[in-house]
PDB file of C-alpha atoms in Angstrom:
ATOM      1  CA  UNK X  26       9.895  -1.933 -12.781  1.00 93.00           C
ATOM      2  CA  UNK X  27       7.242  -2.724 -10.173  1.00 96.00           C
ATOM      3  CA  UNK X  28       8.229  -3.585  -6.608  1.00 97.00           C
ATOM      4  CA  UNK X  29       5.894  -5.678  -4.442  1.00 98.00           C
ATOM      5  CA  UNK X  30       6.555  -5.687  -0.695  1.00 98.00           C
ATOM      6  CA  UNK X  31       4.973  -8.333   1.506  1.00 97.00           C
ATOM      7  CA  UNK X  32       4.897  -7.800   5.262  1.00 94.00           C
ATOM      8  CA  UNK X  33       3.741 -10.239   7.905  1.00 90.00           C
ATOM      9  CA  UNK X  34       0.126  -9.145   8.395  1.00 88.00           C
ATOM     10  CA  UNK X  35      -2.725 -11.672   8.701  1.00 91.00           C
ATOM     11  CA  UNK X  36      -2.688 -14.127   5.800  1.00 91.00           C
ATOM     12  CA  UNK X  37      -6.469 -14.123   5.553  1.00 92.00           C
ATOM     13  CA  UNK X  38      -6.340 -10.499   4.407  1.00 93.00           C
ATOM     14  CA  UNK X  39      -3.891 -11.135   1.567  1.00 94.00           C
ATOM     15  CA  UNK X  40      -5.195 -10.973  -1.996  1.00 94.00           C
ATOM     16  CA  UNK X  41      -4.135 -13.607  -4.518  1.00 93.00           C
ATOM     17  CA  UNK X  42      -0.485 -12.611  -4.894  1.00 94.00           C
ATOM     18  CA  UNK X  43      -0.054 -14.330  -8.250  1.00 90.00           C
ATOM     19  CA  UNK X  44      -2.419 -11.703  -9.694  1.00 91.00           C
ATOM     20  CA  UNK X  45       0.353  -9.173  -9.045  1.00 92.00           C
ATOM     21  CA  UNK X  46       3.282 -11.137 -10.485  1.00 87.00           C
ATOM     22  CA  UNK X  47       3.651  -9.314 -13.789  1.00 88.00           C
ATOM     23  CA  UNK X  48       6.815  -9.399 -15.837  1.00 85.00           C
ATOM     24  CA  UNK X  49       9.533  -7.126 -14.482  1.00 89.00           C
ATOM     25  CA  UNK X  50       8.190  -7.370 -10.934  1.00 94.00           C
ATOM     26  CA  UNK X  51      10.558  -7.524  -7.958  1.00 96.00           C
ATOM     27  CA  UNK X  52       9.377  -9.094  -4.703  1.00 97.00           C
ATOM     28  CA  UNK X  53      10.586  -7.935  -1.300  1.00 97.00           C
ATOM     29  CA  UNK X  54       9.874  -9.732   1.970  1.00 96.00           C
ATOM     30  CA  UNK X  55       9.496  -8.048   5.340  1.00 95.00           C
ATOM     31  CA  UNK X  56       9.910 -10.127   8.492  1.00 92.00           C
ATOM     32  CA  UNK X  57       7.274 -12.889   8.519  1.00 91.00           C
ATOM     33  CA  UNK X  58       6.244 -11.806   5.032  1.00 93.00           C
ATOM     34  CA  UNK X  59       9.393 -13.530   3.752  1.00 94.00           C
ATOM     35  CA  UNK X  60       8.059 -16.830   5.086  1.00 93.00           C
ATOM     36  CA  UNK X  61       4.671 -16.189   3.441  1.00 94.00           C
ATOM     37  CA  UNK X  62       6.360 -15.562   0.078  1.00 95.00           C
ATOM     38  CA  UNK X  63       8.460 -18.706   0.231  1.00 94.00           C
ATOM     39  CA  UNK X  64       5.403 -20.769   1.137  1.00 92.00           C
ATOM     40  CA  UNK X  65       3.813 -19.476  -2.077  1.00 93.00           C
ATOM     41  CA  UNK X  66       6.943 -20.353  -4.059  1.00 92.00           C
ATOM     42  CA  UNK X  67       7.685 -16.670  -4.680  1.00 94.00           C
ATOM     43  CA  UNK X  68      11.363 -15.854  -4.285  1.00 93.00           C
ATOM     44  CA  UNK X  69      12.088 -12.418  -2.786  1.00 95.00           C
ATOM     45  CA  UNK X  70      15.063 -10.543  -4.188  1.00 94.00           C
ATOM     46  CA  UNK X  71      15.774  -9.064  -0.772  1.00 96.00           C
ATOM     47  CA  UNK X  72      14.433  -9.448   2.766  1.00 95.00           C
ATOM     48  CA  UNK X  73      14.248  -6.924   5.608  1.00 95.00           C
ATOM     49  CA  UNK X  74      13.511  -7.316   9.278  1.00 89.00           C
ATOM     50  CA  UNK X  75      14.484  -8.196  12.794  1.00 86.00           C
ATOM     51  CA  UNK X  76      12.612 -11.500  12.266  1.00 88.00           C
ATOM     52  CA  UNK X  77      11.155 -11.488  15.756  1.00 84.00           C
ATOM     53  CA  UNK X  78       7.826 -12.759  14.404  1.00 84.00           C
ATOM     54  CA  UNK X  79       9.128 -16.088  13.067  1.00 84.00           C
ATOM     55  CA  UNK X  80      10.113 -19.232  14.939  1.00 85.00           C
ATOM     56  CA  UNK X  81      13.723 -20.463  14.956  1.00 89.00           C
ATOM     57  CA  UNK X  82      12.707 -23.209  12.501  1.00 90.00           C
ATOM     58  CA  UNK X  83      11.043 -20.711  10.178  1.00 86.00           C
ATOM     59  CA  UNK X  84      14.077 -18.425  10.338  1.00 86.00           C
ATOM     60  CA  UNK X  85      16.323 -21.341   9.425  1.00 88.00           C
ATOM     61  CA  UNK X  86      14.057 -22.055   6.447  1.00 89.00           C
ATOM     62  CA  UNK X  87      14.248 -18.382   5.360  1.00 91.00           C
ATOM     63  CA  UNK X  88      18.033 -18.254   5.677  1.00 89.00           C
ATOM     64  CA  UNK X  89      18.334 -21.416   3.604  1.00 90.00           C
ATOM     65  CA  UNK X  90      16.437 -19.906   0.648  1.00 91.00           C
ATOM     66  CA  UNK X  91      17.096 -16.147   0.726  1.00 91.00           C
ATOM     67  CA  UNK X  92      20.646 -15.001   0.104  1.00 88.00           C
ATOM     68  CA  UNK X  93      20.113 -11.237   0.454  1.00 94.00           C
ATOM     69  CA  UNK X  94      18.862 -10.665   3.992  1.00 90.00           C
ATOM     70  CA  UNK X  95      19.052  -7.286   5.692  1.00 91.00           C
ATOM     71  CA  UNK X  96      18.787  -8.118   9.399  1.00 85.00           C
ATOM     72  CA  UNK X  97      18.345  -5.500  12.102  1.00 85.00           C
ATOM     73  CA  UNK X  98      18.052  -5.395  15.844  1.00 82.00           C
ATOM     74  CA  UNK X  99      14.509  -4.884  17.175  1.00 77.00           C
ATOM     75  CA  UNK X 100      15.665  -1.625  18.788  1.00 77.00           C
ATOM     76  CA  UNK X 101      15.862   0.722  15.783  1.00 81.00           C
ATOM     77  CA  UNK X 102      14.420   4.022  14.588  1.00 84.00           C
ATOM     78  CA  UNK X 103      12.535   2.641  11.554  1.00 86.00           C
ATOM     79  CA  UNK X 104       9.982  -0.117  11.246  1.00 90.00           C
ATOM     80  CA  UNK X 105      10.870  -3.100   9.081  1.00 91.00           C
ATOM     81  CA  UNK X 106       8.359  -1.910   6.474  1.00 93.00           C
ATOM     82  CA  UNK X 107       9.889   1.563   6.375  1.00 94.00           C
ATOM     83  CA  UNK X 108      13.340   0.087   5.758  1.00 94.00           C
ATOM     84  CA  UNK X 109      11.956  -1.981   2.886  1.00 96.00           C
ATOM     85  CA  UNK X 110      10.036   0.957   1.423  1.00 96.00           C
ATOM     86  CA  UNK X 111      13.089   3.230   1.561  1.00 94.00           C
ATOM     87  CA  UNK X 112      15.070   0.626  -0.354  1.00 96.00           C
ATOM     88  CA  UNK X 113      12.259   0.244  -2.885  1.00 96.00           C
ATOM     89  CA  UNK X 114      11.996   3.988  -3.513  1.00 95.00           C
ATOM     90  CA  UNK X 115      15.747   4.162  -4.139  1.00 94.00           C
ATOM     91  CA  UNK X 116      15.367   1.651  -6.993  1.00 95.00           C
ATOM     92  CA  UNK X 117      13.248   4.220  -8.910  1.00 93.00           C
ATOM     93  CA  UNK X 118      10.345   1.896  -9.732  1.00 95.00           C
ATOM     94  CA  UNK X 119       7.212   2.972 -11.558  1.00 93.00           C
ATOM     95  CA  UNK X 120       5.016   1.551  -8.799  1.00 95.00           C
ATOM     96  CA  UNK X 121       5.295   0.039  -5.331  1.00 97.00           C
ATOM     97  CA  UNK X 122       2.649  -2.224  -3.831  1.00 97.00           C
ATOM     98  CA  UNK X 123       2.563  -3.076  -0.126  1.00 97.00           C
ATOM     99  CA  UNK X 124       0.795  -6.251   1.018  1.00 97.00           C
ATOM    100  CA  UNK X 125       0.379  -7.743   4.474  1.00 94.00           C
ATOM    101  CA  UNK X 126       0.413  -4.265   5.972  1.00 93.00           C
ATOM    102  CA  UNK X 127      -3.161  -4.090   7.307  1.00 92.00           C
ATOM    103  CA  UNK X 128      -5.080  -5.947   9.988  1.00 84.00           C
ATOM    104  CA  UNK X 129      -3.870  -6.915  13.407  1.00 79.00           C
ATOM    105  CA  UNK X 130      -2.326  -4.039  15.369  1.00 83.00           C
ATOM    106  CA  UNK X 131      -3.737  -0.562  14.771  1.00 90.00           C
ATOM    107  CA  UNK X 132      -0.369   1.117  15.366  1.00 89.00           C
ATOM    108  CA  UNK X 133       1.108  -0.916  12.503  1.00 86.00           C
ATOM    109  CA  UNK X 134      -1.812   0.011  10.250  1.00 90.00           C
ATOM    110  CA  UNK X 135      -1.495   3.746  10.944  1.00 90.00           C
ATOM    111  CA  UNK X 136       2.279   3.631  10.563  1.00 92.00           C
ATOM    112  CA  UNK X 137       1.973   1.895   7.196  1.00 92.00           C
ATOM    113  CA  UNK X 138      -0.687   4.339   6.018  1.00 91.00           C
ATOM    114  CA  UNK X 139       1.626   7.225   6.864  1.00 91.00           C
ATOM    115  CA  UNK X 140       4.468   5.576   4.968  1.00 93.00           C
ATOM    116  CA  UNK X 141       2.466   6.336   1.821  1.00 93.00           C
ATOM    117  CA  UNK X 142       3.550   9.933   2.370  1.00 91.00           C
ATOM    118  CA  UNK X 143       7.232   9.171   1.787  1.00 90.00           C
ATOM    119  CA  UNK X 144       7.293   9.455  -2.020  1.00 89.00           C
ATOM    120  CA  UNK X 145       5.330  12.722  -1.850  1.00 86.00           C
ATOM    121  CA  UNK X 146       7.783  14.160   0.681  1.00 87.00           C
ATOM    122  CA  UNK X 147      10.746  13.092  -1.462  1.00 84.00           C
ATOM    123  CA  UNK X 148       9.073  14.177  -4.728  1.00 84.00           C
ATOM    124  CA  UNK X 149       9.454  10.613  -5.948  1.00 86.00           C
ATOM    125  CA  UNK X 150       7.098   9.947  -8.890  1.00 87.00           C
ATOM    126  CA  UNK X 151       6.323   6.363  -7.847  1.00 90.00           C
ATOM    127  CA  UNK X 152       2.866   5.780  -6.396  1.00 91.00           C
ATOM    128  CA  UNK X 153       2.736   3.451  -3.407  1.00 96.00           C
ATOM    129  CA  UNK X 154      -0.370   1.286  -3.022  1.00 97.00           C
ATOM    130  CA  UNK X 155      -1.463  -0.385   0.210  1.00 97.00           C
ATOM    131  CA  UNK X 156      -3.431  -3.484  -0.798  1.00 97.00           C
ATOM    132  CA  UNK X 157      -5.342  -6.183   1.016  1.00 95.00           C
ATOM    133  CA  UNK X 158      -8.204  -8.521   0.108  1.00 94.00           C
ATOM    134  CA  UNK X 159     -10.836  -5.775   0.487  1.00 94.00           C
ATOM    135  CA  UNK X 160      -9.023  -2.479  -0.094  1.00 96.00           C
ATOM    136  CA  UNK X 161      -6.581  -0.507  -2.208  1.00 96.00           C
ATOM    137  CA  UNK X 162      -5.319   2.754  -0.711  1.00 97.00           C
ATOM    138  CA  UNK X 163      -2.968   5.410  -2.075  1.00 96.00           C
ATOM    139  CA  UNK X 164      -2.210   9.098  -1.590  1.00 96.00           C
ATOM    140  CA  UNK X 165      -2.450  12.029  -3.957  1.00 95.00           C
ATOM    141  CA  UNK X 166      -1.290  15.623  -3.729  1.00 94.00           C
ATOM    142  CA  UNK X 167      -2.951  18.576  -5.477  1.00 96.00           C
ATOM    143  CA  UNK X 168      -3.800  17.984  -9.129  1.00 96.00           C
ATOM    144  CA  UNK X 169      -6.357  16.439 -11.467  1.00 97.00           C
ATOM    145  CA  UNK X 170      -6.612  12.664 -11.839  1.00 97.00           C
ATOM    146  CA  UNK X 171      -8.556  10.104 -13.852  1.00 97.00           C
ATOM    147  CA  UNK X 172      -9.859   7.053 -12.050  1.00 97.00           C
ATOM    148  CA  UNK X 173     -11.214   3.885 -13.649  1.00 95.00           C
ATOM    149  CA  UNK X 174     -14.160   1.794 -12.480  1.00 95.00           C
ATOM    150  CA  UNK X 175     -13.265  -1.549 -10.896  1.00 93.00           C
ATOM    151  CA  UNK X 176     -15.937  -4.239 -10.736  1.00 88.00           C
ATOM    152  CA  UNK X 177     -14.355  -5.817  -7.693  1.00 90.00           C
ATOM    153  CA  UNK X 178     -14.002  -2.594  -5.677  1.00 94.00           C
ATOM    154  CA  UNK X 179     -16.905  -0.306  -6.482  1.00 94.00           C
ATOM    155  CA  UNK X 180     -16.655   2.032  -3.487  1.00 97.00           C
ATOM    156  CA  UNK X 181     -14.271   4.984  -3.650  1.00 97.00           C
ATOM    157  CA  UNK X 182     -13.594   7.202  -0.639  1.00 97.00           C
ATOM    158  CA  UNK X 183     -11.533  10.372  -0.381  1.00 97.00           C
ATOM    159  CA  UNK X 184     -10.204  11.017   3.119  1.00 95.00           C
ATOM    160  CA  UNK X 185      -8.252  14.174   3.994  1.00 95.00           C
ATOM    161  CA  UNK X 186      -4.854  13.429   5.484  1.00 93.00           C
ATOM    162  CA  UNK X 187      -4.033  17.102   6.045  1.00 93.00           C
ATOM    163  CA  UNK X 188      -5.985  19.569   8.165  1.00 94.00           C
ATOM    164  CA  UNK X 189      -7.715  20.936   5.055  1.00 94.00           C
ATOM    165  CA  UNK X 190      -8.267  19.866   1.458  1.00 96.00           C
ATOM    166  CA  UNK X 191      -9.425  22.688  -0.809  1.00 96.00           C
ATOM    167  CA  UNK X 192     -11.195  22.801  -4.148  1.00 96.00           C
ATOM    168  CA  UNK X 193     -12.150  19.155  -4.356  1.00 97.00           C
ATOM    169  CA  UNK X 194     -14.191  18.369  -7.455  1.00 97.00           C
ATOM    170  CA  UNK X 195     -15.613  14.955  -8.355  1.00 97.00           C
ATOM    171  CA  UNK X 196     -16.939  14.294 -11.850  1.00 97.00           C
ATOM    172  CA  UNK X 197     -18.453  11.049 -13.132  1.00 96.00           C
ATOM    173  CA  UNK X 198     -19.438  10.010  -9.609  1.00 97.00           C
ATOM    174  CA  UNK X 199     -22.797   9.083  -8.112  1.00 97.00           C
ATOM    175  CA  UNK X 200     -22.323  11.951  -5.668  1.00 96.00           C
ATOM    176  CA  UNK X 201     -20.479  14.728  -7.570  1.00 96.00           C
ATOM    177  CA  UNK X 202     -18.801  17.688  -5.926  1.00 96.00           C
ATOM    178  CA  UNK X 203     -17.737  21.073  -7.252  1.00 97.00           C
ATOM    179  CA  UNK X 204     -14.939  23.065  -5.648  1.00 96.00           C
ATOM    180  CA  UNK X 205     -15.719  21.939  -2.090  1.00 96.00           C
ATOM    181  CA  UNK X 206     -13.594  22.296   1.027  1.00 95.00           C
ATOM    182  CA  UNK X 207     -13.236  19.351   3.410  1.00 94.00           C
ATOM    183  CA  UNK X 208     -11.407  19.200   6.710  1.00 93.00           C
ATOM    184  CA  UNK X 209      -9.655  16.478   8.657  1.00 91.00           C
ATOM    185  CA  UNK X 210     -12.372  14.356  10.242  1.00 89.00           C
ATOM    186  CA  UNK X 211     -14.929  14.980   7.480  1.00 90.00           C
ATOM    187  CA  UNK X 212     -16.908  12.013   6.128  1.00 90.00           C
ATOM    188  CA  UNK X 213     -18.360  13.915   3.167  1.00 92.00           C
ATOM    189  CA  UNK X 214     -16.430  11.878   0.574  1.00 95.00           C
ATOM    190  CA  UNK X 215     -16.915   8.381   1.992  1.00 95.00           C
ATOM    191  CA  UNK X 216     -18.379   5.485  -0.067  1.00 95.00           C
ATOM    192  CA  UNK X 217     -18.858   7.197  -3.412  1.00 97.00           C
ATOM    193  CA  UNK X 218     -19.229   5.268  -6.687  1.00 96.00           C
ATOM    194  CA  UNK X 219     -18.427   5.857 -10.339  1.00 97.00           C
ATOM    195  CA  UNK X 220     -21.431   6.032 -12.685  1.00 96.00           C
ATOM    196  CA  UNK X 221     -19.388   5.429 -15.844  1.00 92.00           C
ATOM    197  CA  UNK X 222     -16.185   3.627 -16.766  1.00 95.00           C
ATOM    198  CA  UNK X 223     -14.052   6.620 -15.799  1.00 96.00           C
ATOM    199  CA  UNK X 224     -14.299   9.608 -13.523  1.00 97.00           C
ATOM    200  CA  UNK X 225     -12.057  12.451 -12.430  1.00 97.00           C
ATOM    201  CA  UNK X 226     -11.152  13.969  -9.104  1.00 98.00           C
ATOM    202  CA  UNK X 227      -9.186  17.136  -8.537  1.00 98.00           C
ATOM    203  CA  UNK X 228      -8.222  19.471  -5.715  1.00 98.00           C
ATOM    204  CA  UNK X 229      -5.957  22.474  -5.227  1.00 97.00           C
ATOM    205  CA  UNK X 230      -4.520  22.113  -1.712  1.00 96.00           C
ATOM    206  CA  UNK X 231      -3.850  19.329   0.795  1.00 96.00           C
ATOM    207  CA  UNK X 232      -3.306  15.579   0.623  1.00 95.00           C
ATOM    208  CA  UNK X 233      -5.999  12.936   0.088  1.00 95.00           C
ATOM    209  CA  UNK X 234      -6.082   9.247   0.916  1.00 95.00           C
ATOM    210  CA  UNK X 235      -7.937   7.491  -1.883  1.00 97.00           C
ATOM    211  CA  UNK X 236      -9.472   4.180  -0.808  1.00 97.00           C
ATOM    212  CA  UNK X 237     -11.086   1.693  -3.185  1.00 97.00           C
ATOM    213  CA  UNK X 238     -12.982  -1.058  -1.382  1.00 96.00           C
ATOM    214  CA  UNK X 239     -15.753  -3.635  -1.358  1.00 92.00           C
ATOM    215  CA  UNK X 240     -17.834  -5.238   1.360  1.00 84.00           C
TER     216      UNK X 240
END
């Protein structure tokens, strides 16, 4: 099972959502993201939020079409996206994709980026992807990974999320590395590219944000 979560970020940054509507996909709406889904004739299985970013008319429209709504007061300890992600992780999916979670307020962007840590902290095997029209971001812990070339997003960046990332090795890349150490704030691994259909990256300590993007 794949779970797609749509939040209420700027619509102009959304990719074509129908490209992500595979069989056995569950859609989840978050706050204004529920309205965006319904406008695209995509029915969310469940909705989360305090719904402070929709008008009374839009909320009435949402309530008319979505039977499973988890409503919260604005004063709470978790963001609406975190509540939705926690629910999604509990369903034990193979993959979670978060849309509408970039652009606009920087505090929301950083909060959503840090939510990618949750499955790693809980040792949940599901990978969570943060996706918009120009970027795909996900986190990896120590290990060795294969990565495939994408024509639409040729740039690949590796950004340390922890103070240090040790032993990073990049093979099959335009700018290869061998057993290097990078620290938080380093730009050494920004805007790399694959030179063949597949490449590998590996490291022994730390956590990396992997970002695939295009101009």
